[in-house]
Amino acid sequence: MQTILQELEARRDVARLGGGQRRIDSQHAKGKLTARERIEVLLDEGSFEEFDMFKAHRCTEFGMEKNQHPGDGVVTGWGTINGRMVYVYSQDFTVFGGSLSETHAEKICKVQKMAVRNGAPIIGISDSGGARIQEGVASLAGYADVFQNNVLASGVVPQISVIMGPCAGGAVYSPAMTDFIFMVRDSSYMFVTGPDVVKTVTNEQVTAEELGGAKTHTSKSSVADAAFENDMEALMEVRRLVDFLPLNNREKPPVRPFFDEVSRAESSLDSLVPENPNTPYDMKELITKLADEGDFYEIQADYAKNILTGFVRMEGSTVGVVANQPMVLAGCLDIDSSRKAARFVRFCDAFEIPILTLVDVPGFLPGTSQEYGGVIKHGAKLLFAYGEATVPKVTVITRKAYGGAYDVMSSKHLRGDFNYAWPTAEIAVMGAKGAVEILYRSELGDPEKIAERVADYEKRFANPFVAAERGFIDEVIMPKNTRVRVCRAFASLRGKKLENPWKKHDNIPL
């Protein structure tokens, strides 16, 4: 018996070494943690339960039968983050460069299916050279199996991808179908075709970092949601994100202890909106002053900065926030911001996370590049997302809400539950100057008359009371009392029940 137990421990020691000490040292020399070290940082201490530690590949081509490593380049299992269960897989670059084989894929698929069956998030840590060439189509089939499980898990359990090394070719499509993607600066990259292929086909000279590095995907392509300085920081931020999310689509978001007064008044908000309607202000200030303890977990902070998305807690409960940012493009909606916000709204709706919308939007960004790029259809994505959402929706209009953009930003007409406005709100088809130039075109030669008309229009329409008279605004509130009004609104909506008509699935304007 003792011999058998010693053999088990010896086998485990070999499996834990992955590709061997030399390759582990090489990984550390690049400033990267190993697959197992990443799991240890991510999960609560001592909570990891591993699956398939001894699983090995079955390939006999190219002498592969003589080169086997237990675990076959990926560590899989489950554990807890702050006591809540998650499933995890972590690719091991020390074994065949983390390349995906048939058995490697089987291990990933196993934890994906268990996550869906048991209703827990799945976190995938990517550090892989791609498909294992020696296995040919078997490795490609493995990728497709992983993709299919990503699709089936979508909207059922939260899926988080952490890119901590190379992720190229077919490997990129699994993270692309997950809910959140985090990257590590200077050590991770994603692309469908690498720099060498790009040079051969298009004659473009580009580095891996320029083509698919963290900066590219967080600020230009919107593929990734955030980038961090190193493995440790990225994994700690994943832990923080998981704390905001429900375990699955049948559970409510977690409620945490909070140490903030619900009735807290913020007098500084009474002067947040400048007197000059064209002067910007920082909408993040409002978000942090509404949130419990001022904690705002921003998503896609470096992309489409004219709109803000992220999570806060109100009375300890998770709330998704979508807010126009007047500091960038005057808060206009455009192609990028519409896509960013629509995806976030749909995630919140899929996982029963209430949505708070803060509005200061002068309209959609004009221009040929926007029209040629399909701003109509991209703007419709956000409209569609808000319209189909059945979660509690609270909207606060702080200043401008003009034209179609007013409708799109969770208006009462898209089944908004509570729609508040500050006294500084201007709800109209367009700004006073533009409206007067259309209504009184014949008087454009008389500046005094036009100024008089603009003042009259502002007096009549540049306020929230016309909308309030129609019932499109539930209440005009004092800015300093916004936190208590929003908290009470969400509290009253905890039992909300709303269902859309039966359908196989919708056809959002992609």
Coordinates of C-alpha atoms in Angstrom, one line a residue:
M1 CA 0.0 0.0 0.0
Q2 CA 2.8 2.4 0.9
T3 CA 4.5 1.8 -2.4
I4 CA 1.3 2.6 -4.3
L5 CA 0.8 5.9 -2.3
Q6 CA 4.4 6.8 -3.0
E7 CA 3.9 6.2 -6.7
L8 CA 0.8 8.4 -6.7
E9 CA 2.8 11.2 -5.1
A10 CA 5.7 10.7 -7.5
R11 CA 3.3 10.9 -10.5
R12 CA 1.7 14.0 -9.1
D13 CA 5.1 15.6 -8.7
V14 CA 5.9 14.9 -12.4
A15 CA 2.5 16.3 -13.5
R16 CA 3.0 19.5 -11.4
L17 CA 6.3 20.2 -13.1
G18 CA 4.6 20.4 -16.5
G19 CA 7.2 20.7 -19.2
G20 CA 10.1 20.6 -16.7
Q21 CA 12.0 23.0 -14.5
R22 CA 14.0 24.5 -17.4
R23 CA 10.8 25.6 -19.1
I24 CA 9.3 26.8 -15.9
D25 CA 12.4 29.0 -15.4
S26 CA 12.0 30.3 -18.9
Q27 CA 8.4 31.2 -18.2
H28 CA 9.5 33.1 -15.0
A29 CA 12.3 34.8 -17.0
K30 CA 9.6 36.4 -19.2
G31 CA 7.9 37.8 -16.1
K32 CA 5.0 35.3 -16.4
L33 CA 3.6 32.8 -13.9
T34 CA 3.1 29.2 -14.7
A35 CA -0.4 27.7 -15.3
R36 CA -0.6 26.3 -11.8
E37 CA 0.7 29.5 -10.1
R38 CA -2.0 31.5 -11.9
I39 CA -4.7 29.2 -10.5
E40 CA -3.2 29.6 -7.0
V41 CA -3.4 33.4 -7.3
L42 CA -6.9 33.4 -8.8
L43 CA -8.6 31.0 -6.4
D44 CA -9.0 31.0 -2.6
E45 CA -6.1 29.3 -0.9
G46 CA -6.4 25.5 -0.8
S47 CA -9.7 25.5 -2.7
F48 CA -8.6 24.1 -6.1
E49 CA -9.8 20.6 -7.0
E50 CA -8.0 19.4 -10.1
F51 CA -9.4 17.2 -12.9
D52 CA -7.5 14.9 -15.3
M53 CA -4.1 15.5 -13.9
F54 CA -2.7 12.4 -15.6
K55 CA -4.5 12.7 -19.0
A56 CA -2.1 12.5 -21.9
H57 CA -2.3 12.8 -25.7
R58 CA -2.9 9.9 -28.0
C59 CA -0.9 11.1 -31.0
T60 CA 1.5 8.7 -32.6
E61 CA 2.6 10.8 -35.5
F62 CA 6.0 12.4 -35.8
G63 CA 7.4 10.4 -32.8
M64 CA 4.9 12.1 -30.4
E65 CA 4.3 8.8 -28.6
K66 CA 7.8 9.2 -27.1
N67 CA 7.1 12.7 -25.9
Q68 CA 4.2 12.8 -23.3
H69 CA 3.5 15.0 -20.3
P70 CA 0.8 14.3 -17.8
G71 CA -2.0 16.8 -18.1
D72 CA -1.2 17.5 -21.8
G73 CA -0.6 21.3 -21.5
V74 CA -3.7 22.4 -19.6
V75 CA -4.6 22.4 -15.9
T76 CA -8.4 22.2 -15.3
G77 CA -10.7 22.0 -12.2
W78 CA -12.8 24.1 -9.9
G79 CA -12.3 26.1 -6.7
T80 CA -13.7 29.2 -5.0
I81 CA -13.3 33.0 -5.2
N82 CA -14.3 34.6 -1.9
G83 CA -16.2 31.4 -1.1
R84 CA -18.2 31.2 -4.4
M85 CA -17.6 28.3 -6.8
V86 CA -15.9 28.8 -10.2
Y87 CA -14.5 26.5 -12.8
V88 CA -11.2 27.2 -14.4
Y89 CA -8.7 26.0 -17.0
S90 CA -5.2 27.3 -17.4
Q91 CA -3.1 26.5 -20.5
D92 CA 0.5 25.5 -19.7
F93 CA 3.0 27.0 -22.1
T94 CA 5.8 24.8 -20.7
V95 CA 4.1 21.8 -22.4
F96 CA 4.2 21.9 -26.2
G97 CA 3.9 25.7 -26.0
G98 CA 0.4 25.2 -24.5
S99 CA -0.8 24.0 -28.0
L100 CA -4.2 22.5 -28.1
S101 CA -4.5 18.7 -28.9
E102 CA -7.5 16.5 -29.0
T103 CA -7.1 15.5 -25.3
H104 CA -6.3 19.1 -24.3
A105 CA -9.6 20.2 -25.8
E106 CA -11.4 17.3 -24.0
K107 CA -10.2 18.6 -20.7
I108 CA -11.5 22.1 -21.4
C109 CA -14.8 20.8 -22.7
K110 CA -15.3 18.8 -19.5
V111 CA -15.1 21.8 -17.2
Q112 CA -17.2 23.9 -19.6
K113 CA -20.0 21.4 -19.4
M114 CA -19.7 21.0 -15.7
A115 CA -19.9 24.8 -15.2
V116 CA -23.1 24.9 -17.2
R117 CA -24.6 21.9 -15.4
N118 CA -23.7 23.2 -11.9
G119 CA -24.3 26.8 -12.6
A120 CA -21.0 28.4 -11.9
P121 CA -18.8 30.9 -13.9
I122 CA -15.9 29.5 -16.0
I123 CA -12.6 31.3 -16.3
G124 CA -10.2 30.4 -19.1
I125 CA -6.5 31.4 -18.9
S126 CA -5.0 31.4 -22.4
D127 CA -1.2 31.0 -23.0
S128 CA -1.0 28.9 -26.1
G129 CA 0.8 28.6 -29.5
G130 CA -2.4 27.4 -31.1
A131 CA -3.4 24.1 -32.6
R132 CA -1.0 21.2 -32.2
I133 CA 0.3 20.7 -35.8
Q134 CA 1.2 17.1 -35.2
E135 CA -2.4 16.2 -34.6
G136 CA -3.8 17.9 -37.7
V137 CA -7.6 18.0 -38.0
A138 CA -8.1 16.4 -34.6
S139 CA -6.8 19.5 -32.9
L140 CA -9.1 21.7 -35.2
A141 CA -12.0 19.5 -34.2
G142 CA -11.0 20.1 -30.5
Y143 CA -11.2 23.8 -31.1
A144 CA -14.7 23.5 -32.6
D145 CA -15.9 21.5 -29.6
V146 CA -14.7 24.2 -27.3
F147 CA -16.4 26.9 -29.4
Q148 CA -19.7 25.0 -29.3
N149 CA -19.6 24.8 -25.6
N150 CA -18.9 28.6 -25.4
V151 CA -22.0 29.2 -27.4
L152 CA -24.2 26.9 -25.2
A153 CA -22.8 28.5 -22.0
S154 CA -23.4 32.0 -23.3
G155 CA -26.1 33.7 -21.2
V156 CA -26.2 30.7 -18.8
V157 CA -23.0 31.2 -16.8
P158 CA -20.5 34.1 -16.9
Q159 CA -17.5 33.3 -19.1
I160 CA -14.2 35.2 -18.5
S161 CA -11.1 34.9 -20.6
V162 CA -7.7 36.0 -19.4
I163 CA -5.1 36.2 -22.2
M164 CA -1.6 35.8 -20.6
G165 CA 0.5 34.9 -23.6
P166 CA 0.0 34.2 -27.3
C167 CA -3.5 33.5 -28.5
A168 CA -3.5 33.2 -32.3
G169 CA -5.4 31.7 -35.2
G170 CA -8.5 29.6 -34.2
A171 CA -7.6 30.0 -30.5
V172 CA -8.9 33.6 -30.5
Y173 CA -12.5 32.6 -31.2
S174 CA -13.2 31.0 -27.9
P175 CA -12.3 34.1 -25.9
A176 CA -14.1 36.2 -28.4
M177 CA -17.4 34.4 -27.5
T178 CA -16.9 34.9 -23.8
D179 CA -18.3 37.8 -21.8
F180 CA -15.1 39.5 -20.7
I181 CA -11.5 39.4 -22.0
F182 CA -8.6 40.7 -19.9
M183 CA -5.0 41.0 -21.3
V184 CA -1.6 41.6 -19.8
R185 CA 0.5 44.4 -21.3
D186 CA 3.6 43.5 -23.2
S187 CA 3.2 39.7 -22.7
S188 CA -0.1 38.8 -24.3
Y189 CA -1.4 39.2 -27.8
M190 CA -4.4 38.0 -30.0
F191 CA -4.7 37.9 -33.8
V192 CA -6.2 35.6 -36.4
T193 CA -3.1 35.8 -38.6
G194 CA 0.4 36.7 -37.3
P195 CA 2.8 39.4 -38.5
D196 CA 4.7 37.1 -40.9
V197 CA 1.5 36.1 -42.7
V198 CA 0.3 39.7 -42.8
K199 CA 3.6 40.7 -44.4
T200 CA 3.4 37.9 -47.0
V201 CA -0.2 38.6 -48.0
T202 CA -0.5 42.4 -47.7
N203 CA 3.1 43.5 -47.5
E204 CA 2.4 45.3 -44.3
Q205 CA 5.2 45.5 -41.7
V206 CA 3.8 45.2 -38.3
T207 CA 4.9 43.8 -34.9
A208 CA 3.0 41.3 -32.8
E209 CA 2.3 44.0 -30.3
E210 CA 1.0 46.5 -32.8
L211 CA -1.1 43.8 -34.5
G212 CA -2.7 42.2 -31.5
G213 CA -1.3 43.6 -28.3
A214 CA -3.2 44.8 -25.3
K215 CA -3.2 48.4 -26.3
T216 CA -4.6 47.5 -29.7
H217 CA -7.4 45.4 -28.4
T218 CA -8.4 47.7 -25.5
S219 CA -8.4 51.0 -27.4
K220 CA -8.9 50.2 -31.1
S221 CA -10.6 46.9 -31.8
S222 CA -12.7 46.6 -28.6
V223 CA -11.9 42.9 -28.5
A224 CA -10.5 43.1 -24.9
D225 CA -12.2 44.8 -21.9
A226 CA -9.1 45.8 -19.9
A227 CA -5.3 45.3 -19.8
F228 CA -3.1 45.1 -16.7
E229 CA 0.6 45.4 -16.0
N230 CA 1.3 41.8 -15.0
D231 CA -0.2 38.4 -14.3
M232 CA -0.8 39.1 -10.6
E233 CA -2.7 42.3 -11.2
A234 CA -4.8 40.7 -14.0
L235 CA -5.8 37.8 -11.8
M236 CA -6.7 40.0 -8.8
E237 CA -8.9 42.1 -11.0
V238 CA -10.7 38.9 -12.2
R239 CA -11.4 38.1 -8.6
R240 CA -12.8 41.6 -8.1
L241 CA -15.0 41.2 -11.2
V242 CA -16.4 37.8 -10.1
D243 CA -17.5 39.5 -6.9
F244 CA -20.0 41.6 -8.9
L245 CA -21.5 38.8 -10.9
P246 CA -24.1 36.2 -10.2
L247 CA -23.0 32.6 -10.5
N248 CA -25.5 31.9 -13.3
N249 CA -28.6 33.2 -15.1
R250 CA -31.0 31.8 -12.5
E251 CA -29.5 33.6 -9.5
K252 CA -29.6 37.2 -8.5
P253 CA -26.4 39.1 -8.3
P254 CA -24.6 38.8 -5.0
V255 CA -25.4 41.2 -2.1
R256 CA -22.4 42.4 -0.1
P257 CA -22.2 44.2 3.2
F258 CA -22.0 48.0 2.6
F259 CA -20.9 50.8 4.8
D260 CA -22.5 53.7 3.1
E261 CA -25.7 55.7 4.0
V262 CA -28.5 55.1 1.5
S263 CA -29.8 58.6 2.3
R264 CA -26.4 60.2 1.8
A265 CA -27.0 63.6 0.1
E266 CA -24.2 64.9 -2.2
S267 CA -24.6 68.7 -2.2
S268 CA -21.7 69.0 -4.7
L269 CA -24.0 67.4 -7.4
D270 CA -26.2 70.5 -7.3
S271 CA -23.4 72.3 -9.1
L272 CA -22.0 69.4 -11.2
V273 CA -23.7 70.6 -14.4
P274 CA -22.1 73.9 -15.6
E275 CA -24.3 76.9 -16.5
N276 CA -23.0 77.0 -20.0
P277 CA -24.7 74.0 -21.8
N278 CA -21.6 73.6 -24.0
T279 CA -19.2 73.2 -21.1
P280 CA -18.3 69.5 -20.3
Y281 CA -18.1 67.9 -16.9
D282 CA -16.9 64.5 -15.8
M283 CA -19.8 61.9 -15.6
K284 CA -17.5 59.6 -13.6
E285 CA -17.9 62.0 -10.7
L286 CA -21.6 61.4 -10.6
I287 CA -21.1 57.6 -10.8
T288 CA -18.7 57.4 -8.0
K289 CA -20.9 59.7 -5.8
L290 CA -23.9 57.4 -6.4
A291 CA -22.0 54.1 -5.7
D292 CA -21.6 52.4 -2.4
E293 CA -18.2 53.6 -1.1
G294 CA -17.5 55.3 -4.4
D295 CA -16.5 51.9 -6.0
F296 CA -16.9 51.8 -9.8
Y297 CA -15.6 48.8 -11.8
E298 CA -15.3 50.2 -15.3
I299 CA -15.5 47.9 -18.3
Q300 CA -13.7 48.9 -21.6
A301 CA -12.3 52.1 -20.1
D302 CA -10.0 52.8 -23.0
Y303 CA -12.5 52.3 -25.9
A304 CA -15.3 54.6 -27.0
K305 CA -14.7 56.9 -24.1
N306 CA -17.8 59.0 -25.0
I307 CA -19.8 56.3 -23.1
L308 CA -19.0 54.7 -19.7
T309 CA -19.9 51.2 -18.8
G310 CA -19.2 49.2 -15.6
F311 CA -20.5 47.9 -12.3
V312 CA -21.3 49.6 -9.0
R313 CA -23.1 48.5 -5.9
M314 CA -26.1 50.2 -4.5
E315 CA -27.2 49.0 -1.0
G316 CA -24.8 46.2 -1.5
S317 CA -26.4 44.9 -4.7
T318 CA -24.7 44.9 -8.2
V319 CA -26.0 47.5 -10.7
G320 CA -24.8 47.9 -14.2
V321 CA -24.1 51.5 -15.2
V322 CA -24.3 53.0 -18.7
A323 CA -23.5 56.7 -18.9
N324 CA -22.8 59.3 -21.6
Q325 CA -19.5 61.1 -21.0
P326 CA -19.7 64.8 -21.9
M327 CA -15.9 65.1 -21.7
V328 CA -15.5 63.1 -24.9
L329 CA -17.2 64.0 -28.2
A330 CA -19.7 66.0 -26.0
G331 CA -21.2 62.6 -25.0
C332 CA -22.5 61.9 -28.6
L333 CA -23.5 58.4 -29.5
D334 CA -21.5 56.9 -32.4
I335 CA -20.8 53.5 -33.9
D336 CA -18.2 52.5 -31.3
S337 CA -20.1 53.7 -28.2
S338 CA -23.4 52.1 -29.4
R339 CA -21.7 48.7 -29.8
K340 CA -19.9 49.0 -26.5
A341 CA -23.0 49.9 -24.5
A342 CA -25.3 47.4 -26.4
R343 CA -23.1 44.5 -25.5
F344 CA -22.9 45.6 -21.9
V345 CA -26.7 46.1 -21.6
R346 CA -27.3 42.6 -23.1
F347 CA -24.9 41.0 -20.6
C348 CA -26.6 42.7 -17.7
D349 CA -30.0 41.6 -19.0
A350 CA -28.9 38.0 -19.5
F351 CA -27.7 37.8 -15.8
E352 CA -30.5 39.7 -14.1
I353 CA -28.3 42.7 -13.2
P354 CA -30.3 46.0 -12.9
I355 CA -29.3 48.8 -15.2
L356 CA -28.8 52.5 -14.2
T357 CA -28.5 54.8 -17.2
L358 CA -27.2 58.4 -16.8
V359 CA -28.0 60.6 -19.8
D360 CA -26.4 63.6 -21.2
V361 CA -26.5 63.1 -25.0
P362 CA -26.8 65.8 -27.7
G363 CA -27.5 63.2 -30.4
F364 CA -25.7 60.8 -32.7
L365 CA -22.4 61.9 -34.1
P366 CA -22.9 63.3 -37.7
G367 CA -20.5 62.7 -40.6
T368 CA -19.9 60.6 -43.7
S369 CA -17.6 58.2 -41.8
Q370 CA -20.4 57.4 -39.4
E371 CA -23.0 56.9 -42.0
Y372 CA -20.8 54.9 -44.3
G373 CA -19.8 52.8 -41.3
G374 CA -23.4 51.9 -40.6
V375 CA -24.2 54.1 -37.6
I376 CA -27.9 53.5 -38.2
K377 CA -27.6 49.8 -37.6
H378 CA -25.0 50.1 -34.9
G379 CA -27.2 52.6 -33.1
A380 CA -30.1 50.2 -33.5
K381 CA -28.1 47.6 -31.5
L382 CA -28.2 49.8 -28.4
L383 CA -31.9 50.6 -29.0
F384 CA -32.6 46.9 -29.4
A385 CA -30.7 46.0 -26.3
Y386 CA -32.5 48.4 -24.1
G387 CA -35.9 47.5 -25.7
E388 CA -35.5 43.8 -25.1
A389 CA -34.1 44.1 -21.5
T390 CA -36.5 43.0 -18.8
V391 CA -34.3 43.8 -15.8
P392 CA -35.1 46.8 -13.6
K393 CA -34.1 50.0 -15.5
V394 CA -33.6 53.3 -13.8
T395 CA -32.7 56.4 -15.9
V396 CA -31.5 59.8 -14.8
I397 CA -31.2 62.6 -17.3
T398 CA -28.7 65.2 -16.1
R399 CA -28.6 67.6 -19.0
K400 CA -29.1 67.1 -22.7
A401 CA -31.4 64.4 -24.1
Y402 CA -31.9 65.3 -27.8
G403 CA -33.6 63.6 -30.7
G404 CA -33.4 59.8 -31.3
A405 CA -30.6 59.6 -28.8
Y406 CA -33.1 60.5 -26.1
D407 CA -35.2 57.5 -27.1
V408 CA -32.3 55.1 -27.3
M409 CA -30.9 55.9 -23.8
S410 CA -33.4 53.8 -21.8
S411 CA -36.3 56.2 -22.2
K412 CA -39.7 55.5 -20.7
H413 CA -40.8 54.4 -24.2
L414 CA -38.4 51.4 -24.0
R415 CA -40.0 50.2 -20.8
G416 CA -37.9 52.2 -18.4
D417 CA -39.2 51.6 -14.9
F418 CA -38.1 54.9 -13.2
N419 CA -37.1 57.8 -15.4
Y420 CA -35.9 60.8 -13.4
A421 CA -34.5 64.2 -14.6
W422 CA -32.5 66.9 -12.9
P423 CA -33.9 70.5 -13.2
T424 CA -31.0 71.1 -15.6
A425 CA -32.3 68.5 -18.1
E426 CA -33.2 69.6 -21.6
I427 CA -35.4 67.1 -23.4
A428 CA -36.1 68.1 -27.0
V429 CA -35.9 67.1 -30.6
M430 CA -32.7 69.1 -30.9
G431 CA -30.8 72.1 -29.4
A432 CA -32.5 75.5 -29.3
K433 CA -30.2 77.1 -32.0
G434 CA -30.7 74.2 -34.5
A435 CA -34.4 74.2 -33.9
V436 CA -34.8 77.9 -34.4
E437 CA -32.8 77.9 -37.6
I438 CA -35.2 75.4 -39.0
L439 CA -38.4 76.8 -37.6
Y440 CA -37.6 80.5 -38.4
R441 CA -35.4 80.2 -41.5
S442 CA -36.9 83.3 -43.0
E443 CA -35.6 85.4 -40.0
L444 CA -32.0 84.2 -40.2
G445 CA -30.9 87.6 -41.5
D446 CA -32.0 89.2 -38.2
P447 CA -29.6 88.2 -35.4
E448 CA -31.6 90.0 -32.7
K449 CA -34.8 88.3 -33.7
I450 CA -33.1 84.9 -33.9
A451 CA -31.5 85.4 -30.4
E452 CA -35.0 86.2 -29.1
R453 CA -36.4 83.1 -30.7
V454 CA -33.6 81.0 -29.2
A455 CA -34.3 82.3 -25.7
D456 CA -38.0 81.6 -26.2
Y457 CA -37.3 78.1 -27.4
E458 CA -35.0 77.4 -24.4
K459 CA -37.6 78.7 -22.0
R460 CA -40.3 76.6 -23.5
F461 CA -38.4 73.3 -24.3
A462 CA -35.0 73.3 -22.7
N463 CA -36.2 71.9 -19.5
P464 CA -37.6 68.6 -18.2
F465 CA -41.2 69.8 -17.5
V466 CA -42.8 69.3 -20.9
A467 CA -41.7 65.6 -20.7
A468 CA -42.8 65.4 -17.1
E469 CA -46.3 66.8 -18.0
R470 CA -46.6 64.0 -20.5
G471 CA -45.5 61.3 -18.0
F472 CA -42.3 60.5 -19.9
I473 CA -40.4 61.7 -16.8
D474 CA -41.6 60.2 -13.5
E475 CA -40.1 62.9 -11.3
V476 CA -37.8 65.9 -11.5
I477 CA -35.4 65.4 -8.6
M478 CA -32.8 67.4 -6.8
P479 CA -29.3 66.3 -8.0
K480 CA -28.0 66.0 -4.4
N481 CA -30.8 63.4 -3.6
T482 CA -30.0 61.2 -6.6
R483 CA -28.4 58.4 -4.6
V484 CA -31.4 58.0 -2.3
R485 CA -33.9 58.2 -5.1
V486 CA -32.1 55.7 -7.3
C487 CA -31.5 53.3 -4.3
R488 CA -35.2 53.4 -3.4
A489 CA -36.2 52.9 -7.0
F490 CA -34.1 49.7 -7.4
A491 CA -35.3 48.5 -4.0
S492 CA -38.9 48.8 -5.2
L493 CA -38.1 46.8 -8.3
R494 CA -36.6 43.8 -6.7
G495 CA -39.7 41.8 -7.3
K496 CA -40.1 43.0 -10.9
K497 CA -41.5 40.4 -13.4
L498 CA -41.6 41.1 -17.1
E499 CA -41.4 38.6 -20.0
N500 CA -41.0 39.1 -23.7
P501 CA -43.1 37.2 -26.2
W502 CA -42.0 33.6 -26.8
K503 CA -39.4 33.3 -29.6
K504 CA -36.6 30.9 -30.4
H505 CA -34.2 33.9 -30.3
D506 CA -34.3 37.5 -31.4
N507 CA -32.6 38.9 -34.5
I508 CA -30.7 41.8 -33.2
P509 CA -29.3 44.1 -36.0
L510 CA -25.8 42.7 -36.2

